[in-house]
XYZ file of C-alpha atoms in Angstrom:
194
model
C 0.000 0.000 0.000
C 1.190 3.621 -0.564
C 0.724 6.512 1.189
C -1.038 9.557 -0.282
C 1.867 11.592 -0.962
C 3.887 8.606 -3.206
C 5.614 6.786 -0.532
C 5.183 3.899 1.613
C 4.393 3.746 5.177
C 7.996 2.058 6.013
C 9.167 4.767 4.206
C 7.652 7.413 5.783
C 8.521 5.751 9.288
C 12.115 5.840 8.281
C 11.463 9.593 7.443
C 10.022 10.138 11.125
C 12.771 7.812 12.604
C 15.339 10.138 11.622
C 13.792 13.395 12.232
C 12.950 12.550 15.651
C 16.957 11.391 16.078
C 18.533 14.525 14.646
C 16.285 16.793 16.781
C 17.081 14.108 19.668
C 21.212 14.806 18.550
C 20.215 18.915 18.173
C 18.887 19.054 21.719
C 21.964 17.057 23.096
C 24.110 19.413 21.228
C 22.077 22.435 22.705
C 22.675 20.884 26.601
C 25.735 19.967 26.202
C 27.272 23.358 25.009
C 24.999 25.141 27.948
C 26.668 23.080 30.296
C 30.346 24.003 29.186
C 29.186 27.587 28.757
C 28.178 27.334 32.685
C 30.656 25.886 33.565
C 33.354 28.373 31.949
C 31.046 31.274 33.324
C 31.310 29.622 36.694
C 35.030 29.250 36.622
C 35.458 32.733 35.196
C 33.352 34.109 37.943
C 35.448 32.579 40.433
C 38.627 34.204 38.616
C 37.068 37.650 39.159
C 36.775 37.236 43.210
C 40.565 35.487 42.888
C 41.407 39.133 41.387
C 39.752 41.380 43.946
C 41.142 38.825 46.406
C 44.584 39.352 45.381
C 43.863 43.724 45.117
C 42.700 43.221 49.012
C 45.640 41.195 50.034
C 47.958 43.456 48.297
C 46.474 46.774 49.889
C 46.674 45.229 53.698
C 50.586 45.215 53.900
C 50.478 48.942 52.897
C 47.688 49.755 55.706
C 49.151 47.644 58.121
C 52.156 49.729 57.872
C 50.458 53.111 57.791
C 49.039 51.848 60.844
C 52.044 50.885 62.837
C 53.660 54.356 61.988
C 50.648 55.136 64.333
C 49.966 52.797 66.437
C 53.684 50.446 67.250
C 51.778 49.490 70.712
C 49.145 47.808 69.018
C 51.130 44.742 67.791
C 48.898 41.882 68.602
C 46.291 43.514 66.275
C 48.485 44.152 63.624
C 50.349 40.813 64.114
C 46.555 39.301 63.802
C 45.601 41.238 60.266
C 49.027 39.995 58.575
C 48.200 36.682 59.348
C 45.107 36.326 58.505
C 46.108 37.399 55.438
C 48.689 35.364 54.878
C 46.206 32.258 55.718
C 43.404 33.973 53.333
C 45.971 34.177 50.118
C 47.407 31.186 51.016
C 43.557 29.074 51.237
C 42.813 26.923 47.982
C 39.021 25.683 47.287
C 35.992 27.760 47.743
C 35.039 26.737 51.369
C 38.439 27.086 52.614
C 39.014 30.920 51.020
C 36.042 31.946 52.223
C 36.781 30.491 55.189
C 40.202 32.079 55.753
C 38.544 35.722 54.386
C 35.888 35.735 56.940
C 38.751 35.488 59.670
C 40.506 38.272 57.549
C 37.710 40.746 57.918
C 37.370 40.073 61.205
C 41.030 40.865 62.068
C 40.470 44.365 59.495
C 37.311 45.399 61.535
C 39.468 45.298 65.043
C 42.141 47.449 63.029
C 39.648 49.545 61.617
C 38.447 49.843 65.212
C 42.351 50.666 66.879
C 42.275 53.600 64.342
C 39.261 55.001 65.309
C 41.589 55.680 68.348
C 44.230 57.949 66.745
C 42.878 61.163 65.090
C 46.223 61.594 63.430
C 46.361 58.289 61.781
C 42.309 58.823 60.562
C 43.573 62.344 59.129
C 46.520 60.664 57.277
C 46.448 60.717 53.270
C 47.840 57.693 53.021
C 45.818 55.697 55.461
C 42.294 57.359 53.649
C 43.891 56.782 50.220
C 44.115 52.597 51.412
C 40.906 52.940 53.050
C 39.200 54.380 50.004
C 40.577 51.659 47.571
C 40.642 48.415 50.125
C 36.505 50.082 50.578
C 36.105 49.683 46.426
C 37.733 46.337 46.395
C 35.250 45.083 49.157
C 32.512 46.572 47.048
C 33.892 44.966 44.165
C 34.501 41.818 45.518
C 31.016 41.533 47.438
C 30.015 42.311 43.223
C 31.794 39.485 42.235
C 30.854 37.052 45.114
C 27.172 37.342 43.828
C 28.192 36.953 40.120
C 29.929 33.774 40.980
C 26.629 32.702 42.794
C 24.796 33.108 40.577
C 26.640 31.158 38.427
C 26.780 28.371 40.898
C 23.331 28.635 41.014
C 22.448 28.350 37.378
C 25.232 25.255 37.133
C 23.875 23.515 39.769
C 20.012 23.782 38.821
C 21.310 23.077 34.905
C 23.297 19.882 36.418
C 20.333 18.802 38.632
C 17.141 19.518 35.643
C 16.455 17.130 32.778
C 17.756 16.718 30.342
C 20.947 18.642 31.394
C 21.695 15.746 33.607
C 21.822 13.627 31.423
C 25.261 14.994 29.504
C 26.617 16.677 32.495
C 29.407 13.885 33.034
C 30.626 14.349 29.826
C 30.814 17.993 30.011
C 32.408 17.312 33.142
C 30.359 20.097 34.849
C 30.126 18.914 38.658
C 28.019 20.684 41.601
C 30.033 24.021 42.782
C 30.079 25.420 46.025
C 28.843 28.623 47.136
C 30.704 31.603 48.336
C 29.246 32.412 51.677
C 30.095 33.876 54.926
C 29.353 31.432 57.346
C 29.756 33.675 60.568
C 26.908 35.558 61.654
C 29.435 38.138 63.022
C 31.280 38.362 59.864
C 27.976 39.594 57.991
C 28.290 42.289 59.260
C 30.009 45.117 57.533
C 32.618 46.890 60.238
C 31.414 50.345 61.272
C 33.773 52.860 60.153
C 34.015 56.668 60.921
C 36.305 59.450 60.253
């Protein structure tokens, strides 16, 4: 028997057969490439708060120092900032950086606090010139904490939804961590006044 249009019906299920598998091998295509592009955008995003990471740990040494010109007696607080940010640039993985940062602005809001004690320090060009740019990094870097996410986000939900799950071995995208602050303290931005 033919069908109307001049073919058979085992033709026209060959015909349907392969439609349905390229659109099958299109969407496959489609997850698979949204996967690496989350991926990338996840791994980029955790570049950018590497980069305003390494601006804050930079700027500390400076302040520190402006600070001591100031302050010499208060060693155990300055003693505290350098090393918790030596332990913060030093941290690899996401938990343990954020980790080691939360300690880090915990040890800058007790220097932020000795200064409030020394008018001459707080009046210093220097020290407002590092306060200035270490307050833009943290402004930056609480910009790209939510960018990265937000990436994490959209991986993980890709990873975790069909038919993204399906492909996301092979575009070895894996479940990310977030970048929180885990101490309710830490929230907290430090109080600063001049």
């Amino acid at each position: 028997m033919r069908a109307p249009y001049g073919g058979t019906f085992a033709g026209m299920g060959v015909l349907i057969t392969v439609i349905v598998l390229v659109l099958l091998g299109l969407v496959a295509v489609w997850a698979f490439n949204r996967l690496v592009s989350l991926r990338n955008r996840t791994d980029e995003a955790y570049a950018q708060i590497d980069v305003q990471l390494k601006r804050r740990y930079d700027l500390i040494p400076n302040l520190v120092e402006t600070v001591k010109g100031y302050a010499a007696h208060e060693r155990g607080t300055l003693e505290a900032v350098t090393s918790a940010r030596n332990a913060a640039a030093g941290a690899s993985g996401v938990a343990a950086t954020a980790e080691a940062n939360n300690v880090l602005s915990g040890a800058l809001g007790r220097l932020f606090a000795v200064a409030e004690a020394y008018p001459d320090l707080k009046a210093n060009a220097t020290f407002l010139n590092l306060m200035e740019q270490l307050t833009t990094t943290e402004n930056q870097l609480g910009f790209a904490r939510q960018f990265y996410n937000d990436s994490v986000r959209a991986l993980n939900t890709a990873i975790e939804t069909f038919p993204l799950m399906l492909l996301a071995g092979m575009a070895k995208a894996t479940r990310r961590e977030y970048f929180q602050v885990d101490d309710a303290a830490v929230r907290e931005a430090p109080t600063v006044q001049f």
